[in-house]
Amino acid sequence: MGRPSSLQTSRANNGKFGYLWKNGIGCPIGTVPIKTIAKDELLKLNLFSNSYKPRGSWNFTYNKYNVDDNQHHGKGKIYNGATMILSVNDPKIKSLQYSSARMHVQIGDDFIQAGWTVNQKLYSDNKTRSYVYTKMGENQCYNSLCPAGIIMVSSTISLGFYLGPPSVRGSRSGVYSEFGLLKNKENGNWWLKLGGQEIGYWPGKKFQQSFANNIEWGGEVYSASLPSPQMGNGYFPETHIEYDAVIFNITIVDENFKSVERIKNREAFADNTRGYKVYDDIFVELPIRNAIYYGGPGNI
């Protein structure tokens, strides 16, 4: 397995996000930035079809009355968080398509996703932007666009900011961003961390259960019509970090709130191997650990 001589970190990993603002600082202390959205745009977002809304493989294969151990080796597990570093890529999409790289934390029938997405309907362009998506009971939405949405606390950043420029395939220095979804042990709230900084949270009491029972890392695409969009950097992975879309240094937080790097009960899953592939590599050299290579041209 090849690994880069250096890791170029996206500016999204900086401890401070003042660079996003003309004043170099951000909002006044005690306030948070809120993206304005027109009423007709909000209506369109609320009218997303169920098929267009993000979901993980758990949502396709999970049956609360009959769970097959061959489908999900994490049966009976309790998780209190997860983290990842992922390459920033720019898959090509068309209207009514999206392509994302994300971490999916399943909390019973609810879930939280966090990562980046190229989603023209959500952001009105084809740039790689940060996002979260939450399903909480009957409510589900991107970012803070419904009662299930994240409660932002950062005065310097709002979700939806541009993460580019993207990684260049074959370059010895990729561009990466770090995400974490972590439960607070004292109050049960779920926190989003971006580049090591707490960005916002979801009240734990609003979820139907207090812990996560499945974690996923990888890519997700949707297309209203054929052909399907690219995933990752648009190429099948070669298990080489300089050439692939990759997620690495993944960790989970176990039932005792301890961070675990050697995640044994994991499996690679792809529901369409003609357009996309995924490879899981547990044993890799520092500074790269627990690498997941994924992606493909789609076009199916």
PDB file of N, CA, C and O in Angstrom, residues 119-156:
ATOM      1  N   ASN A 119     -24.097  18.350  -3.768  1.00  0.00           N
ATOM      2  CA  ASN A 119     -25.553  18.239  -3.804  1.00  0.00           C
ATOM      3  C   ASN A 119     -26.121  19.542  -4.340  1.00  0.00           C
ATOM      4  O   ASN A 119     -26.263  20.528  -3.611  1.00  0.00           O
ATOM      5  N   GLN A 120     -26.435  19.532  -5.623  1.00  0.00           N
ATOM      6  CA  GLN A 120     -26.902  20.741  -6.299  1.00  0.00           C
ATOM      7  C   GLN A 120     -28.228  21.244  -5.744  1.00  0.00           C
ATOM      8  O   GLN A 120     -28.449  22.442  -5.605  1.00  0.00           O
ATOM      9  N   LYS A 121     -29.102  20.333  -5.383  1.00  0.00           N
ATOM     10  CA  LYS A 121     -30.409  20.745  -4.885  1.00  0.00           C
ATOM     11  C   LYS A 121     -30.307  21.377  -3.507  1.00  0.00           C
ATOM     12  O   LYS A 121     -31.060  22.286  -3.166  1.00  0.00           O
ATOM     13  N   LEU A 122     -29.344  20.915  -2.706  1.00  0.00           N
ATOM     14  CA  LEU A 122     -29.178  21.446  -1.365  1.00  0.00           C
ATOM     15  C   LEU A 122     -28.427  22.764  -1.363  1.00  0.00           C
ATOM     16  O   LEU A 122     -28.812  23.704  -0.662  1.00  0.00           O
ATOM     17  N   TYR A 123     -27.343  22.848  -2.144  1.00  0.00           N
ATOM     18  CA  TYR A 123     -26.463  24.013  -2.066  1.00  0.00           C
ATOM     19  C   TYR A 123     -26.416  24.864  -3.333  1.00  0.00           C
ATOM     20  O   TYR A 123     -25.654  25.831  -3.397  1.00  0.00           O
ATOM     21  N   SER A 124     -27.189  24.497  -4.353  1.00  0.00           N
ATOM     22  CA  SER A 124     -27.305  25.295  -5.584  1.00  0.00           C
ATOM     23  C   SER A 124     -25.985  25.413  -6.344  1.00  0.00           C
ATOM     24  O   SER A 124     -25.782  26.371  -7.100  1.00  0.00           O
ATOM     25  N   ASP A 125     -25.068  24.480  -6.132  1.00  0.00           N
ATOM     26  CA  ASP A 125     -23.839  24.422  -6.926  1.00  0.00           C
ATOM     27  C   ASP A 125     -23.292  23.001  -6.852  1.00  0.00           C
ATOM     28  O   ASP A 125     -23.890  22.131  -6.227  1.00  0.00           O
ATOM     29  N   ASN A 126     -22.167  22.779  -7.527  1.00  0.00           N
ATOM     30  CA  ASN A 126     -21.560  21.440  -7.548  1.00  0.00           C
ATOM     31  C   ASN A 126     -20.241  21.416  -6.781  1.00  0.00           C
ATOM     32  O   ASN A 126     -19.327  20.660  -7.113  1.00  0.00           O
ATOM     33  N   LYS A 127     -20.150  22.218  -5.728  1.00  0.00           N
ATOM     34  CA  LYS A 127     -18.945  22.254  -4.910  1.00  0.00           C
ATOM     35  C   LYS A 127     -19.049  21.253  -3.757  1.00  0.00           C
ATOM     36  O   LYS A 127     -20.145  20.882  -3.334  1.00  0.00           O
ATOM     37  N   THR A 128     -17.891  20.851  -3.263  1.00  0.00           N
ATOM     38  CA  THR A 128     -17.825  19.922  -2.135  1.00  0.00           C
ATOM     39  C   THR A 128     -17.992  20.703  -0.838  1.00  0.00           C
ATOM     40  O   THR A 128     -17.137  21.512  -0.483  1.00  0.00           O
ATOM     41  N   ARG A 129     -19.101  20.448  -0.131  1.00  0.00           N
ATOM     42  CA  ARG A 129     -19.434  21.234   1.051  1.00  0.00           C
ATOM     43  C   ARG A 129     -19.726  20.325   2.244  1.00  0.00           C
ATOM     44  O   ARG A 129     -20.161  19.192   2.085  1.00  0.00           O
ATOM     45  N   SER A 130     -19.499  20.844   3.426  1.00  0.00           N
ATOM     46  CA  SER A 130     -19.782  20.093   4.646  1.00  0.00           C
ATOM     47  C   SER A 130     -21.290  19.984   4.858  1.00  0.00           C
ATOM     48  O   SER A 130     -22.063  20.836   4.409  1.00  0.00           O
ATOM     49  N   TYR A 131     -21.703  18.943   5.553  1.00  0.00           N
ATOM     50  CA  TYR A 131     -23.119  18.774   5.858  1.00  0.00           C
ATOM     51  C   TYR A 131     -23.295  17.810   7.011  1.00  0.00           C
ATOM     52  O   TYR A 131     -22.403  17.029   7.342  1.00  0.00           O
ATOM     53  N   VAL A 132     -24.453  17.874   7.631  1.00  0.00           N
ATOM     54  CA  VAL A 132     -24.946  16.802   8.492  1.00  0.00           C
ATOM     55  C   VAL A 132     -26.376  16.507   8.066  1.00  0.00           C
ATOM     56  O   VAL A 132     -27.059  17.347   7.476  1.00  0.00           O
ATOM     57  N   TYR A 133     -26.811  15.303   8.342  1.00  0.00           N
ATOM     58  CA  TYR A 133     -28.193  14.912   8.086  1.00  0.00           C
ATOM     59  C   TYR A 133     -28.669  14.110   9.288  1.00  0.00           C
ATOM     60  O   TYR A 133     -27.963  13.207   9.756  1.00  0.00           O
ATOM     61  N   THR A 134     -29.840  14.460   9.792  1.00  0.00           N
ATOM     62  CA  THR A 134     -30.357  13.818  10.997  1.00  0.00           C
ATOM     63  C   THR A 134     -31.742  13.241  10.748  1.00  0.00           C
ATOM     64  O   THR A 134     -32.593  13.900  10.149  1.00  0.00           O
ATOM     65  N   LYS A 135     -31.951  12.015  11.211  1.00  0.00           N
ATOM     66  CA  LYS A 135     -33.289  11.448  11.308  1.00  0.00           C
ATOM     67  C   LYS A 135     -33.571  11.229  12.786  1.00  0.00           C
ATOM     68  O   LYS A 135     -32.821  10.539  13.478  1.00  0.00           O
ATOM     69  N   MET A 136     -34.648  11.849  13.251  1.00  0.00           N
ATOM     70  CA  MET A 136     -35.002  11.785  14.662  1.00  0.00           C
ATOM     71  C   MET A 136     -36.520  11.629  14.756  1.00  0.00           C
ATOM     72  O   MET A 136     -37.273  12.579  14.566  1.00  0.00           O
ATOM     73  N   GLY A 137     -36.986  10.398  14.971  1.00  0.00           N
ATOM     74  CA  GLY A 137     -38.425  10.164  14.996  1.00  0.00           C
ATOM     75  C   GLY A 137     -39.035  10.433  13.636  1.00  0.00           C
ATOM     76  O   GLY A 137     -38.576   9.929  12.607  1.00  0.00           O
ATOM     77  N   GLU A 138     -40.052  11.287  13.595  1.00  0.00           N
ATOM     78  CA  GLU A 138     -40.737  11.615  12.341  1.00  0.00           C
ATOM     79  C   GLU A 138     -40.037  12.722  11.568  1.00  0.00           C
ATOM     80  O   GLU A 138     -40.407  13.016  10.432  1.00  0.00           O
ATOM     81  N   ASN A 139     -39.067  13.372  12.177  1.00  0.00           N
ATOM     82  CA  ASN A 139     -38.369  14.484  11.532  1.00  0.00           C
ATOM     83  C   ASN A 139     -37.038  14.045  10.963  1.00  0.00           C
ATOM     84  O   ASN A 139     -36.327  13.241  11.571  1.00  0.00           O
ATOM     85  N   GLN A 140     -36.695  14.572   9.787  1.00  0.00           N
ATOM     86  CA  GLN A 140     -35.380  14.342   9.208  1.00  0.00           C
ATOM     87  C   GLN A 140     -35.039  15.467   8.257  1.00  0.00           C
ATOM     88  O   GLN A 140     -35.915  15.973   7.542  1.00  0.00           O
ATOM     89  N   CYS A 141     -33.784  15.898   8.277  1.00  0.00           N
ATOM     90  CA  CYS A 141     -33.403  17.037   7.434  1.00  0.00           C
ATOM     91  C   CYS A 141     -31.896  17.205   7.411  1.00  0.00           C
ATOM     92  O   CYS A 141     -31.169  16.617   8.205  1.00  0.00           O
ATOM     93  N   TYR A 142     -31.445  18.048   6.466  1.00  0.00           N
ATOM     94  CA  TYR A 142     -30.060  18.478   6.422  1.00  0.00           C
ATOM     95  C   TYR A 142     -29.826  19.608   7.424  1.00  0.00           C
ATOM     96  O   TYR A 142     -30.707  20.442   7.682  1.00  0.00           O
ATOM     97  N   ASN A 143     -28.619  19.622   7.982  1.00  0.00           N
ATOM     98  CA  ASN A 143     -28.130  20.726   8.803  1.00  0.00           C
ATOM     99  C   ASN A 143     -29.124  21.133   9.886  1.00  0.00           C
ATOM    100  O   ASN A 143     -29.459  20.332  10.742  1.00  0.00           O
ATOM    101  N   SER A 144     -29.660  22.358   9.826  1.00  0.00           N
ATOM    102  CA  SER A 144     -30.568  22.836  10.881  1.00  0.00           C
ATOM    103  C   SER A 144     -31.949  23.180  10.321  1.00  0.00           C
ATOM    104  O   SER A 144     -32.636  24.061  10.836  1.00  0.00           O
ATOM    105  N   LEU A 145     -32.359  22.459   9.261  1.00  0.00           N
ATOM    106  CA  LEU A 145     -33.561  22.858   8.530  1.00  0.00           C
ATOM    107  C   LEU A 145     -34.854  22.238   9.041  1.00  0.00           C
ATOM    108  O   LEU A 145     -35.870  22.308   8.364  1.00  0.00           O
ATOM    109  N   CYS A 146     -34.836  21.614  10.227  1.00  0.00           N
ATOM    110  CA  CYS A 146     -36.058  21.066  10.819  1.00  0.00           C
ATOM    111  C   CYS A 146     -35.828  20.890  12.314  1.00  0.00           C
ATOM    112  O   CYS A 146     -34.703  21.078  12.802  1.00  0.00           O
ATOM    113  N   PRO A 147     -36.859  20.538  13.086  1.00  0.00           N
ATOM    114  CA  PRO A 147     -36.680  20.364  14.536  1.00  0.00           C
ATOM    115  C   PRO A 147     -35.652  19.310  14.924  1.00  0.00           C
ATOM    116  O   PRO A 147     -35.154  19.329  16.050  1.00  0.00           O
ATOM    117  N   ALA A 148     -35.336  18.395  14.015  1.00  0.00           N
ATOM    118  CA  ALA A 148     -34.318  17.381  14.305  1.00  0.00           C
ATOM    119  C   ALA A 148     -32.913  17.872  14.018  1.00  0.00           C
ATOM    120  O   ALA A 148     -31.939  17.179  14.314  1.00  0.00           O
ATOM    121  N   GLY A 149     -32.782  19.056  13.451  1.00  0.00           N
ATOM    122  CA  GLY A 149     -31.488  19.548  13.007  1.00  0.00           C
ATOM    123  C   GLY A 149     -30.532  19.857  14.133  1.00  0.00           C
ATOM    124  O   GLY A 149     -30.905  19.994  15.303  1.00  0.00           O
ATOM    125  N   ILE A 150     -29.269  19.989  13.768  1.00  0.00           N
ATOM    126  CA  ILE A 150     -28.219  20.276  14.731  1.00  0.00           C
ATOM    127  C   ILE A 150     -28.392  21.670  15.317  1.00  0.00           C
ATOM    128  O   ILE A 150     -28.845  22.606  14.627  1.00  0.00           O
ATOM    129  N   ILE A 151     -28.050  21.833  16.584  1.00  0.00           N
ATOM    130  CA  ILE A 151     -28.039  23.135  17.253  1.00  0.00           C
ATOM    131  C   ILE A 151     -26.610  23.652  17.187  1.00  0.00           C
ATOM    132  O   ILE A 151     -25.702  23.114  17.818  1.00  0.00           O
ATOM    133  N   MET A 152     -26.371  24.701  16.416  1.00  0.00           N
ATOM    134  CA  MET A 152     -25.036  25.217  16.211  1.00  0.00           C
ATOM    135  C   MET A 152     -24.592  26.068  17.393  1.00  0.00           C
ATOM    136  O   MET A 152     -25.392  26.811  17.972  1.00  0.00           O
ATOM    137  N   VAL A 153     -23.313  25.958  17.733  1.00  0.00           N
ATOM    138  CA  VAL A 153     -22.760  26.765  18.829  1.00  0.00           C
ATOM    139  C   VAL A 153     -21.521  27.547  18.402  1.00  0.00           C
ATOM    140  O   VAL A 153     -21.101  28.461  19.110  1.00  0.00           O
ATOM    141  N   SER A 154     -20.928  27.216  17.261  1.00  0.00           N
ATOM    142  CA  SER A 154     -19.723  27.897  16.814  1.00  0.00           C
ATOM    143  C   SER A 154     -20.054  29.286  16.290  1.00  0.00           C
ATOM    144  O   SER A 154     -21.011  29.450  15.522  1.00  0.00           O
ATOM    145  N   SER A 155     -19.254  30.270  16.674  1.00  0.00           N
ATOM    146  CA  SER A 155     -19.459  31.634  16.194  1.00  0.00           C
ATOM    147  C   SER A 155     -18.693  31.913  14.907  1.00  0.00           C
ATOM    148  O   SER A 155     -18.800  32.999  14.349  1.00  0.00           O
ATOM    149  N   THR A 156     -17.930  30.924  14.422  1.00  0.00           N
ATOM    150  CA  THR A 156     -17.093  31.163  13.250  1.00  0.00           C
ATOM    151  C   THR A 156     -17.423  30.292  12.050  1.00  0.00           C
ATOM    152  O   THR A 156     -16.823  30.468  10.993  1.00  0.00           O
TER     153      THR A 156
END
